[in-house]
mmCIF file of C-alpha atoms and ligand atoms in Angstrom:
data_model
loop_
_atom_site.group_PDB
_atom_site.id
_atom_site.type_symbol
_atom_site.label_atom_id
_atom_site.label_comp_id
_atom_site.label_asym_id
_atom_site.label_seq_id
_atom_site.Cartn_x
_atom_site.Cartn_y
_atom_site.Cartn_z
ATOM 1 C CA UNK A 283 13.199 -18.659 16.726
ATOM 2 C CA UNK A 284 15.956 -19.725 15.221
ATOM 3 C CA UNK A 285 18.933 -16.760 13.208
ATOM 4 C CA UNK A 286 17.291 -16.838 10.034
ATOM 5 C CA UNK A 287 16.542 -14.053 8.910
ATOM 6 C CA UNK A 288 14.583 -12.120 6.111
ATOM 7 C CA UNK A 289 15.671 -9.093 3.442
ATOM 8 C CA UNK A 290 13.825 -8.820 0.386
ATOM 9 C CA UNK A 291 15.784 -10.162 -2.436
ATOM 10 C CA UNK A 292 13.874 -8.883 -5.425
ATOM 11 C CA UNK A 293 11.050 -5.537 -6.047
ATOM 12 C CA UNK A 294 8.686 -4.784 -10.176
ATOM 13 C CA UNK A 295 5.777 -2.387 -10.233
ATOM 14 C CA UNK A 296 3.588 -2.413 -12.497
ATOM 15 C CA UNK A 297 0.456 0.043 -13.887
ATOM 16 C CA UNK A 298 -1.661 1.434 -16.112
ATOM 17 C CA UNK A 299 -1.306 3.286 -19.562
ATOM 18 C CA UNK A 300 -4.386 5.229 -18.025
ATOM 19 C CA UNK A 301 -3.650 9.137 -16.925
ATOM 20 C CA UNK A 302 -7.240 10.559 -14.403
ATOM 21 C CA UNK A 303 -6.146 14.272 -14.221
ATOM 22 C CA UNK A 304 -6.714 16.951 -11.882
ATOM 23 C CA UNK A 305 -8.324 18.362 -14.795
ATOM 24 C CA UNK A 306 -10.523 15.344 -16.218
ATOM 25 C CA UNK A 307 -11.502 15.827 -12.372
ATOM 26 C CA UNK A 308 -12.974 18.466 -12.241
ATOM 27 C CA UNK A 309 -14.953 18.230 -15.941
ATOM 28 C CA UNK A 310 -16.451 15.391 -13.000
ATOM 29 C CA UNK A 311 -16.790 17.071 -9.737
ATOM 30 C CA UNK A 312 -16.705 19.935 -8.615
ATOM 31 C CA UNK A 313 -13.562 20.433 -7.854
ATOM 32 C CA UNK A 314 -10.140 22.072 -8.788
ATOM 33 C CA UNK A 315 -6.230 21.289 -9.594
ATOM 34 C CA UNK A 316 -6.095 23.558 -6.732
ATOM 35 C CA UNK A 317 -8.077 22.139 -4.771
ATOM 36 C CA UNK A 318 -6.358 18.983 -4.898
ATOM 37 C CA UNK A 319 -2.781 19.669 -4.910
ATOM 38 C CA UNK A 320 -2.882 21.852 -1.836
ATOM 39 C CA UNK A 321 -4.576 19.706 0.299
ATOM 40 C CA UNK A 322 -3.034 16.416 -0.876
ATOM 41 C CA UNK A 323 -0.148 16.637 -2.757
ATOM 42 C CA UNK A 324 -1.672 14.713 -6.050
ATOM 43 C CA UNK A 325 -1.165 16.215 -9.665
ATOM 44 C CA UNK A 326 -2.601 12.501 -11.850
ATOM 45 C CA UNK A 327 -3.988 9.204 -11.139
ATOM 46 C CA UNK A 328 -3.158 5.949 -13.049
ATOM 47 C CA UNK A 329 -6.545 4.767 -14.122
ATOM 48 C CA UNK A 330 -7.549 0.429 -15.483
ATOM 49 C CA UNK A 331 -9.035 0.349 -18.499
ATOM 50 C CA UNK A 332 -13.088 -1.494 -17.625
ATOM 51 C CA UNK A 333 -10.502 -4.549 -19.442
ATOM 52 C CA UNK A 334 -8.123 -4.342 -16.535
ATOM 53 C CA UNK A 335 -8.317 -6.222 -13.474
ATOM 54 C CA UNK A 336 -6.620 -6.477 -10.676
ATOM 55 C CA UNK A 337 -4.149 -9.554 -11.273
ATOM 56 C CA UNK A 338 -3.057 -7.953 -14.039
ATOM 57 C CA UNK A 339 -1.097 -6.376 -12.525
ATOM 58 C CA UNK A 340 -0.310 -7.832 -9.766
ATOM 59 C CA UNK A 341 1.923 -10.671 -12.504
ATOM 60 C CA UNK A 342 4.167 -7.952 -14.151
ATOM 61 C CA UNK A 343 4.922 -6.381 -11.389
ATOM 62 C CA UNK A 344 5.765 -10.603 -9.123
ATOM 63 C CA UNK A 345 7.280 -11.054 -12.369
ATOM 64 C CA UNK A 346 9.285 -8.885 -12.034
ATOM 65 C CA UNK A 347 10.260 -8.941 -8.841
ATOM 66 C CA UNK A 348 11.215 -13.350 -9.022
ATOM 67 C CA UNK A 349 13.726 -11.902 -12.597
ATOM 68 C CA UNK A 350 14.866 -9.198 -9.610
ATOM 69 C CA UNK A 351 15.463 -12.030 -6.460
ATOM 70 C CA UNK A 352 17.274 -14.424 -9.587
ATOM 71 C CA UNK A 353 14.446 -16.984 -8.111
ATOM 72 C CA UNK A 354 12.459 -19.676 -10.342
ATOM 73 C CA UNK A 355 8.836 -18.579 -9.953
ATOM 74 C CA UNK A 356 8.928 -22.467 -8.417
ATOM 75 C CA UNK A 357 11.381 -21.038 -6.171
ATOM 76 C CA UNK A 358 8.762 -19.657 -4.309
ATOM 77 C CA UNK A 359 6.794 -21.283 -1.290
ATOM 78 C CA UNK A 360 4.449 -18.712 -0.030
ATOM 79 C CA UNK A 361 2.734 -15.805 -2.012
ATOM 80 C CA UNK A 362 0.817 -13.231 -0.916
ATOM 81 C CA UNK A 363 -1.467 -10.832 -2.653
ATOM 82 C CA UNK A 364 -2.542 -7.834 -0.325
ATOM 83 C CA UNK A 365 -5.678 -6.061 -2.385
ATOM 84 C CA UNK A 366 -8.979 -4.719 -1.406
ATOM 85 C CA UNK A 367 -9.791 -4.187 -5.207
ATOM 86 C CA UNK A 368 -9.818 -9.040 -5.861
ATOM 87 C CA UNK A 369 -10.333 -9.569 -9.643
ATOM 88 C CA UNK A 370 -13.324 -11.542 -7.629
ATOM 89 C CA UNK A 371 -14.383 -13.536 -4.912
ATOM 90 C CA UNK A 372 -12.995 -17.220 -5.657
ATOM 91 C CA UNK A 373 -10.606 -18.012 -6.134
ATOM 92 C CA UNK A 374 -8.067 -15.147 -3.730
ATOM 93 C CA UNK A 375 -6.504 -13.546 -6.556
ATOM 94 C CA UNK A 376 -3.392 -14.362 -4.848
ATOM 95 C CA UNK A 377 -4.771 -18.005 -6.464
ATOM 96 C CA UNK A 378 -5.043 -16.178 -10.032
ATOM 97 C CA UNK A 379 -1.776 -14.847 -9.661
ATOM 98 C CA UNK A 380 -0.050 -18.273 -9.009
ATOM 99 C CA UNK A 381 -1.299 -19.740 -11.488
ATOM 100 C CA UNK A 382 -0.353 -16.986 -14.426
ATOM 101 C CA UNK A 383 3.218 -17.070 -12.630
ATOM 102 C CA UNK A 384 3.402 -21.021 -12.095
ATOM 103 C CA UNK A 385 4.778 -20.541 -8.853
ATOM 104 C CA UNK A 386 3.391 -24.887 -8.394
ATOM 105 C CA UNK A 387 5.390 -24.383 -5.238
ATOM 106 C CA UNK A 388 3.701 -21.971 -2.716
ATOM 107 C CA UNK A 389 0.534 -21.340 -0.888
ATOM 108 C CA UNK A 390 -1.033 -18.643 -2.153
ATOM 109 C CA UNK A 391 -3.762 -16.122 -0.012
ATOM 110 C CA UNK A 392 -5.442 -13.166 -0.413
ATOM 111 C CA UNK A 393 -4.613 -10.680 2.889
ATOM 112 C CA UNK A 394 -7.711 -7.926 3.180
ATOM 113 C CA UNK A 395 -6.006 -5.541 5.685
ATOM 114 C CA UNK A 396 -5.659 -2.498 3.148
ATOM 115 C CA UNK A 397 -3.200 0.285 2.413
ATOM 116 C CA UNK A 398 -1.200 -1.825 5.372
ATOM 117 C CA UNK A 399 -1.989 -4.544 2.317
ATOM 118 C CA UNK A 400 1.640 -4.607 1.825
ATOM 119 C CA UNK A 401 3.150 -4.295 5.521
ATOM 120 C CA UNK A 402 0.969 -6.646 6.668
ATOM 121 C CA UNK A 403 2.748 -9.391 4.164
ATOM 122 C CA UNK A 404 5.889 -8.783 4.539
ATOM 123 C CA UNK A 405 5.601 -9.159 7.948
ATOM 124 C CA UNK A 406 4.066 -12.381 8.517
ATOM 125 C CA UNK A 407 6.172 -13.513 5.192
ATOM 126 C CA UNK A 408 9.277 -12.046 7.512
ATOM 127 C CA UNK A 409 8.219 -14.379 10.790
ATOM 128 C CA UNK A 410 7.544 -17.277 8.652
ATOM 129 C CA UNK A 411 10.700 -17.540 6.602
ATOM 130 C CA UNK A 412 12.688 -16.402 10.226
ATOM 131 C CA UNK A 413 11.004 -19.869 12.159
ATOM 132 C CA UNK A 414 11.991 -21.697 8.882
ATOM 133 C CA UNK A 415 8.504 -22.497 7.643
ATOM 134 C CA UNK A 416 9.439 -21.105 4.195
ATOM 135 C CA UNK A 417 12.117 -20.035 2.530
ATOM 136 C CA UNK A 418 10.563 -17.782 -0.054
ATOM 137 C CA UNK A 419 8.118 -15.632 -0.042
ATOM 138 C CA UNK A 420 6.601 -13.074 -2.952
ATOM 139 C CA UNK A 421 4.339 -10.851 -1.584
ATOM 140 C CA UNK A 422 1.959 -8.221 -4.213
ATOM 141 C CA UNK A 423 0.129 -5.201 -3.656
ATOM 142 C CA UNK A 424 -2.210 -4.944 -5.552
ATOM 143 C CA UNK A 425 -5.611 -2.480 -6.620
ATOM 144 C CA UNK A 426 -8.274 -1.572 -9.261
ATOM 145 C CA UNK A 427 -9.060 0.767 -7.182
ATOM 146 C CA UNK A 428 -10.827 3.256 -9.375
ATOM 147 C CA UNK A 429 -13.390 0.568 -9.658
ATOM 148 C CA UNK A 430 -14.843 0.872 -5.958
ATOM 149 C CA UNK A 431 -14.429 5.254 -6.715
ATOM 150 C CA UNK A 432 -17.666 7.072 -6.944
ATOM 151 C CA UNK A 433 -17.663 9.472 -9.660
ATOM 152 C CA UNK A 434 -19.623 12.237 -7.442
ATOM 153 C CA UNK A 435 -17.910 12.241 -4.629
ATOM 154 C CA UNK A 436 -15.666 14.588 -4.834
ATOM 155 C CA UNK A 437 -14.147 14.369 -1.557
ATOM 156 C CA UNK A 438 -13.268 10.589 -2.076
ATOM 157 C CA UNK A 439 -12.665 10.357 -6.354
ATOM 158 C CA UNK A 440 -9.030 12.677 -6.598
ATOM 159 C CA UNK A 441 -7.228 10.163 -3.906
ATOM 160 C CA UNK A 442 -7.109 6.823 -5.428
ATOM 161 C CA UNK A 443 -6.186 5.279 -8.255
ATOM 162 C CA UNK A 444 -4.054 1.778 -9.627
ATOM 163 C CA UNK A 445 -1.598 -0.667 -9.679
ATOM 164 C CA UNK A 446 0.904 -2.988 -8.091
ATOM 165 C CA UNK A 447 4.120 -3.492 -6.618
ATOM 166 C CA UNK A 448 5.995 -6.646 -5.211
ATOM 167 C CA UNK A 449 8.482 -7.472 -3.393
ATOM 168 C CA UNK A 450 10.184 -11.545 -3.046
ATOM 169 C CA UNK A 451 11.587 -12.519 0.760
ATOM 170 C CA UNK A 452 14.232 -15.143 1.343
ATOM 171 C CA UNK A 453 17.236 -15.261 3.798
ATOM 172 C CA UNK A 454 19.707 -13.204 4.423
ATOM 173 C CA UNK A 455 22.688 -12.386 6.903
ATOM 174 C CA UNK A 456 22.203 -11.231 10.523
ATOM 175 C CA UNK A 457 22.656 -7.144 10.682
ATOM 176 C CA UNK A 458 19.990 -7.479 7.565
ATOM 177 C CA UNK A 459 17.052 -7.422 5.937
ATOM 178 C CA UNK A 460 14.416 -6.813 7.797
ATOM 179 C CA UNK A 461 14.830 -5.404 11.562
ATOM 180 C CA UNK A 462 11.872 -4.695 12.776
ATOM 181 C CA UNK A 463 7.830 -4.743 11.894
ATOM 182 C CA UNK A 464 4.403 -4.642 13.532
ATOM 183 C CA UNK A 465 0.989 -5.033 12.964
ATOM 184 C CA UNK A 466 -2.345 -3.347 14.347
ATOM 185 C CA UNK A 467 -5.768 -2.880 13.063
ATOM 186 C CA UNK A 468 -8.650 -1.129 15.062
ATOM 187 C CA UNK A 469 -12.158 -2.676 13.868
ATOM 188 C CA UNK A 470 -14.025 -0.439 15.712
ATOM 189 C CA UNK A 471 -13.297 2.707 13.266
ATOM 190 C CA UNK A 472 -14.526 -0.305 10.933
ATOM 191 C CA UNK A 473 -17.105 3.700 9.630
ATOM 192 C CA UNK A 474 -14.617 5.684 9.144
ATOM 193 C CA UNK A 475 -13.025 3.921 5.319
ATOM 194 C CA UNK A 476 -15.338 1.476 3.704
ATOM 195 C CA UNK A 477 -17.169 0.069 1.418
ATOM 196 C CA UNK A 478 -20.373 -1.677 2.605
ATOM 197 C CA UNK A 479 -22.040 -3.088 0.036
ATOM 198 C CA UNK A 480 -21.861 -6.713 -1.933
ATOM 199 C CA UNK A 481 -21.611 -8.864 0.516
ATOM 200 C CA UNK A 482 -23.317 -10.454 2.698
ATOM 201 C CA UNK A 483 -24.319 -8.660 5.323
ATOM 202 C CA UNK A 484 -25.823 -6.273 2.373
ATOM 203 C CA UNK A 485 -26.561 -8.361 -0.467
ATOM 204 C CA UNK A 486 -26.076 -7.178 -3.965
ATOM 205 C CA UNK A 487 -29.181 -6.187 -5.613
ATOM 206 C CA UNK A 488 -30.020 -3.923 -8.140
ATOM 207 C CA UNK A 489 -31.425 -1.840 -5.927
ATOM 208 C CA UNK A 490 -27.673 -1.378 -3.330
ATOM 209 C CA UNK A 491 -26.295 -0.780 -7.090
ATOM 210 C CA UNK A 492 -28.245 2.039 -7.863
ATOM 211 C CA UNK A 493 -27.366 2.886 -4.362
ATOM 212 C CA UNK A 494 -23.109 3.469 -4.299
ATOM 213 C CA UNK A 495 -23.543 0.947 -1.712
ATOM 214 C CA UNK A 496 -20.288 -0.934 -2.767
ATOM 215 C CA UNK A 497 -18.582 2.242 -3.575
ATOM 216 C CA UNK A 498 -15.941 3.633 -0.527
ATOM 217 C CA UNK A 499 -17.380 5.770 1.992
ATOM 218 C CA UNK A 500 -14.627 7.923 3.838
ATOM 219 C CA UNK A 501 -14.218 10.090 6.413
ATOM 220 C CA UNK A 502 -11.548 11.926 5.905
ATOM 221 C CA UNK A 503 -10.417 14.354 8.363
ATOM 222 C CA UNK A 504 -11.741 11.483 10.971
ATOM 223 C CA UNK A 505 -9.181 9.587 9.723
ATOM 224 C CA UNK A 506 -6.392 12.099 8.675
ATOM 225 C CA UNK A 507 -5.548 12.430 12.927
ATOM 226 C CA UNK A 508 -5.950 8.444 13.092
ATOM 227 C CA UNK A 509 -2.837 7.688 10.380
ATOM 228 C CA UNK A 510 -0.809 10.196 11.723
ATOM 229 C CA UNK A 511 -0.976 9.306 15.034
ATOM 230 C CA UNK A 512 -1.035 5.310 14.799
ATOM 231 C CA UNK A 513 2.121 5.112 11.750
ATOM 232 C CA UNK A 514 3.849 7.908 14.033
ATOM 233 C CA UNK A 515 3.788 6.221 17.625
ATOM 234 C CA UNK A 516 3.763 2.068 15.656
ATOM 235 C CA UNK A 517 7.649 3.651 13.750
ATOM 236 C CA UNK A 518 8.773 4.942 16.984
ATOM 237 C CA UNK A 519 8.709 2.048 18.410
ATOM 238 C CA UNK A 520 9.584 -0.034 15.562
ATOM 239 C CA UNK A 521 12.814 1.622 15.312
ATOM 240 C CA UNK A 522 13.012 1.398 19.291
ATOM 241 C CA UNK A 523 13.424 -2.432 18.273
ATOM 242 C CA UNK A 524 15.681 -2.094 15.243
ATOM 243 C CA UNK A 525 17.953 0.286 18.082
ATOM 244 C CA UNK A 526 18.533 3.225 15.863
ATOM 245 C CA UNK A 527 16.724 6.728 15.637
ATOM 246 C CA UNK A 528 15.539 8.787 13.248
ATOM 247 C CA UNK A 529 18.483 10.386 12.616
ATOM 248 C CA UNK A 530 19.912 6.455 11.306
ATOM 249 C CA UNK A 531 16.603 6.354 8.988
ATOM 250 C CA UNK A 532 18.474 7.514 5.101
ATOM 251 C CA UNK A 533 15.000 6.070 3.364
ATOM 252 C CA UNK A 534 11.639 7.325 4.926
ATOM 253 C CA UNK A 535 8.904 5.107 3.142
ATOM 254 C CA UNK A 536 5.562 5.765 3.972
ATOM 255 C CA UNK A 537 1.932 5.088 2.096
ATOM 256 C CA UNK A 538 0.872 7.556 -0.170
ATOM 257 C CA UNK A 539 -1.795 8.674 1.663
ATOM 258 C CA UNK A 540 -2.183 12.307 1.674
ATOM 259 C CA UNK A 541 1.322 14.412 0.997
ATOM 260 C CA UNK A 542 -0.309 16.668 4.534
ATOM 261 C CA UNK A 543 -0.360 13.234 6.375
ATOM 262 C CA UNK A 544 3.401 12.379 5.498
ATOM 263 C CA UNK A 545 4.602 15.614 6.220
ATOM 264 C CA UNK A 546 3.086 15.294 9.431
ATOM 265 C CA UNK A 547 4.267 11.658 10.469
ATOM 266 C CA UNK A 548 7.615 13.203 9.756
ATOM 267 C CA UNK A 549 7.283 16.543 11.273
ATOM 268 C CA UNK A 550 6.799 13.531 14.294
ATOM 269 C CA UNK A 551 9.019 11.344 13.982
ATOM 270 C CA UNK A 552 12.273 14.305 13.069
ATOM 271 C CA UNK A 553 12.755 12.948 9.642
ATOM 272 C CA UNK A 554 13.814 15.796 7.104
ATOM 273 C CA UNK A 555 11.892 15.760 4.034
ATOM 274 C CA UNK A 556 14.836 14.958 2.330
ATOM 275 C CA UNK A 557 14.378 12.045 2.974
ATOM 276 C CA UNK A 558 10.507 10.647 2.679
ATOM 277 C CA UNK A 559 9.840 9.393 -1.096
ATOM 278 C CA UNK A 560 6.896 10.942 -1.830
ATOM 279 C CA UNK A 561 4.901 9.726 -5.502
ATOM 280 C CA UNK A 562 1.533 11.506 -4.147
ATOM 281 C CA UNK A 563 1.835 13.185 -7.256
ATOM 282 C CA UNK A 564 1.654 11.019 -9.941
ATOM 283 C CA UNK A 565 0.293 8.129 -8.074
ATOM 284 C CA UNK A 566 -2.686 8.993 -6.209
ATOM 285 C CA UNK A 567 -2.860 6.799 -3.183
ATOM 286 C CA UNK A 568 -3.019 3.588 -4.746
ATOM 287 C CA UNK A 569 -4.157 1.155 -1.366
ATOM 288 C CA UNK A 570 -2.098 -1.692 -0.822
ATOM 289 C CA UNK A 571 0.533 -1.064 -3.598
ATOM 290 C CA UNK A 572 1.884 2.499 -2.108
ATOM 291 C CA UNK A 573 4.384 1.286 -0.686
ATOM 292 C CA UNK A 574 5.170 -1.120 -3.123
ATOM 293 C CA UNK A 575 5.407 1.043 -6.351
ATOM 294 C CA UNK A 576 7.355 2.903 -4.107
ATOM 295 C CA UNK A 577 9.895 0.741 -2.829
ATOM 296 C CA UNK A 578 10.923 -0.328 -6.522
ATOM 297 C CA UNK A 579 10.304 3.203 -7.637
ATOM 298 C CA UNK A 580 13.928 3.960 -4.853
ATOM 299 C CA UNK A 581 15.300 0.937 -6.673
ATOM 300 C CA UNK A 582 14.997 1.861 -10.493
ATOM 301 C CA UNK A 583 16.685 5.432 -9.269
ATOM 302 C CA UNK A 584 19.501 3.774 -7.027
ATOM 303 C CA UNK A 585 17.951 5.757 -3.961
ATOM 304 C CA UNK A 586 17.868 3.056 -1.542
ATOM 305 C CA UNK A 587 21.857 1.683 -2.419
ATOM 306 C CA UNK A 588 23.133 -0.910 -0.154
ATOM 307 C CA UNK A 589 23.457 -0.625 3.440
ATOM 308 C CA UNK A 590 20.775 1.322 4.280
ATOM 309 C CA UNK A 591 18.164 2.338 6.622
ATOM 310 C CA UNK A 592 15.179 2.100 5.179
ATOM 311 C CA UNK A 593 11.777 2.432 7.801
ATOM 312 C CA UNK A 594 8.009 2.315 5.680
ATOM 313 C CA UNK A 595 4.504 2.630 7.884
ATOM 314 C CA UNK A 596 1.353 2.668 6.231
ATOM 315 C CA UNK A 597 -2.270 2.828 7.394
ATOM 316 C CA UNK A 598 -5.527 1.705 5.830
ATOM 317 C CA UNK A 599 -9.513 1.468 6.504
ATOM 318 C CA UNK A 600 -10.231 -0.939 8.669
ATOM 319 C CA UNK A 601 -8.860 1.133 10.427
ATOM 320 C CA UNK A 602 -5.597 -0.893 10.343
ATOM 321 C CA UNK A 603 -2.477 0.543 10.402
ATOM 322 C CA UNK A 604 2.253 -1.512 10.800
ATOM 323 C CA UNK A 605 5.846 -0.792 9.715
ATOM 324 C CA UNK A 606 8.645 -1.936 9.621
ATOM 325 C CA UNK A 607 12.541 -0.734 9.215
ATOM 326 C CA UNK A 608 14.870 -2.194 6.872
ATOM 327 C CA UNK A 609 18.990 -2.605 6.435
ATOM 328 C CA UNK A 610 19.238 -3.119 2.711
HETATM 329 N N1 ACO B 184 -12.299 19.739 -3.772
HETATM 330 C C1 ACO B 184 -12.908 20.729 -3.925
HETATM 331 N N2 ACO B 184 -14.086 20.641 -2.844
HETATM 332 C C2 ACO B 184 -13.973 19.646 -1.749
HETATM 333 C C3 ACO B 184 -13.291 18.087 -2.442
HETATM 334 C C4 ACO B 184 -13.044 18.105 -3.415
HETATM 335 N N3 ACO B 184 -11.708 16.699 -4.414
HETATM 336 N N4 ACO B 184 -13.188 18.002 -1.667
HETATM 337 C C5 ACO B 184 -13.904 17.651 0.144
HETATM 338 N N5 ACO B 184 -14.143 19.045 -0.562
HETATM 339 C C6 ACO B 184 -14.869 20.510 0.130
HETATM 340 C C7 ACO B 184 -15.803 19.453 1.570
HETATM 341 O O1 ACO B 184 -16.715 20.156 0.973
HETATM 342 C C8 ACO B 184 -15.616 20.729 2.488
HETATM 343 O O2 ACO B 184 -16.651 21.302 2.293
HETATM 344 P P1 ACO B 184 -17.205 22.051 3.800
HETATM 345 O O3 ACO B 184 -16.269 22.775 4.100
HETATM 346 O O4 ACO B 184 -17.970 23.300 2.286
HETATM 347 O O5 ACO B 184 -17.972 20.461 4.264
HETATM 348 C C9 ACO B 184 -14.406 20.862 2.544
HETATM 349 O O6 ACO B 184 -13.215 20.732 1.288
HETATM 350 C C10 ACO B 184 -12.972 20.129 2.965
HETATM 351 O O7 ACO B 184 -13.351 18.658 3.402
HETATM 352 P P2 ACO B 184 -12.401 17.882 4.751
HETATM 353 O O8 ACO B 184 -12.931 16.876 3.961
HETATM 354 O O9 ACO B 184 -12.086 18.867 5.427
HETATM 355 O O10 ACO B 184 -10.623 18.214 4.443
HETATM 356 P P3 ACO B 184 -8.981 17.697 4.209
HETATM 357 O O11 ACO B 184 -8.425 19.243 3.824
HETATM 358 O O12 ACO B 184 -9.438 17.026 5.642
HETATM 359 O O13 ACO B 184 -8.797 16.991 2.986
HETATM 360 C C11 ACO B 184 -8.223 14.958 2.244
HETATM 361 C C12 ACO B 184 -9.722 16.225 2.478
HETATM 362 C C13 ACO B 184 -8.369 14.605 1.426
HETATM 363 C C14 ACO B 184 -10.236 13.222 2.314
HETATM 364 C C15 ACO B 184 -7.813 14.137 3.427
HETATM 365 O O14 ACO B 184 -8.476 14.558 4.742
HETATM 366 C C16 ACO B 184 -6.898 12.866 4.348
HETATM 367 O O15 ACO B 184 -5.956 12.264 3.521
HETATM 368 N N6 ACO B 184 -7.774 11.715 4.646
HETATM 369 C C17 ACO B 184 -7.171 11.425 4.901
HETATM 370 C C18 ACO B 184 -6.919 9.729 4.207
HETATM 371 C C19 ACO B 184 -6.604 9.126 4.114
HETATM 372 O O16 ACO B 184 -6.162 8.319 5.029
HETATM 373 N N7 ACO B 184 -7.462 7.699 4.363
HETATM 374 C C20 ACO B 184 -7.124 6.105 4.688
HETATM 375 C C21 ACO B 184 -6.272 5.234 3.916
HETATM 376 S S1 ACO B 184 -6.820 5.023 2.660
HETATM 377 C C22 ACO B 184 -7.019 3.637 2.274
HETATM 378 O O17 ACO B 184 -7.438 2.719 3.312
HETATM 379 C C23 ACO B 184 -7.728 2.962 1.210
#
């Protein structure tokens, strides 16, 4: 291991103009603004139009992050696009984004880790920068999840939204940047959140399409408990590895899955709610885009200041989870 350290040099985000409110959903399924608000904290979510696709938002977020890092696209050595709603099977959405951005010196690829995808990318980029293999990485979380949402299933259709967030990572001084990070998964929980159709195991046919096999299926209340436990446990481990306590944290950015999950994790960590960032009311759950969108909103609004200690943690289908502690 060298004495290199990686930190975030610039961030960006983008989302569709289209808005789907709780009232709009109440016209589609048997639900209400009151149920959705009290059970999830969500009031509205962004929804891509039928001619809008994942890389469109990823490119806008990525370009903004590169500009704010004061770099040229040619400076990027690694481009990771975390997504479970790729533009197409081949090439990777990462490669499509690469061509649009002109990051021609980069290796580009996708990460499939659902809502933890951005933290997966951050952790991999951090490792490669610290070992000196690369200098700059662009990590993007981007989704058009509403494409895979069954708008006749009230248990899932109220949750998800579309958008993209991005961060450029590069070398920083010791004591700054990523102080600790870790990623985990447990494939035994596959059927708690999955989309069974469309791949080689359950190939796309008119029958599987008609049966809605390509839509997300979720056992929400089972996931709820695993999500809270996993995010709280990994956060405690990351704080310990960074040699700080929850009291030292200035800002906590959890994956935005459900306001009740956010509050349960904060409670387990003893982080007061005024230090917790939440945008779930306006974005819903944007999967891999959730943390980078939140991060960029905090940068834009001045909620993060130089020197702040930031804790991020995520949980998603797979199941996957992870987290990172940073000094901004
Ligand atoms: N409107 C009205 N009623 C509803 C709705 C709705 N939109 N959805 C469910 N209900 C009903 C159910 O049918 C059930 O009724 P029943 O008792 O008559 O059967 C009742 O409400 C309670 O259902 P639960 O599923 O137990 O409700 P819960 O309080 O658990 O909330 C939710 C559901 C919001 C999905 C919650 O469980 C959750 O957020 N889970 C975690 C999701 C998560 O973390 N996912 C992983 C990350 S996402 C990713 O990786 C892409």
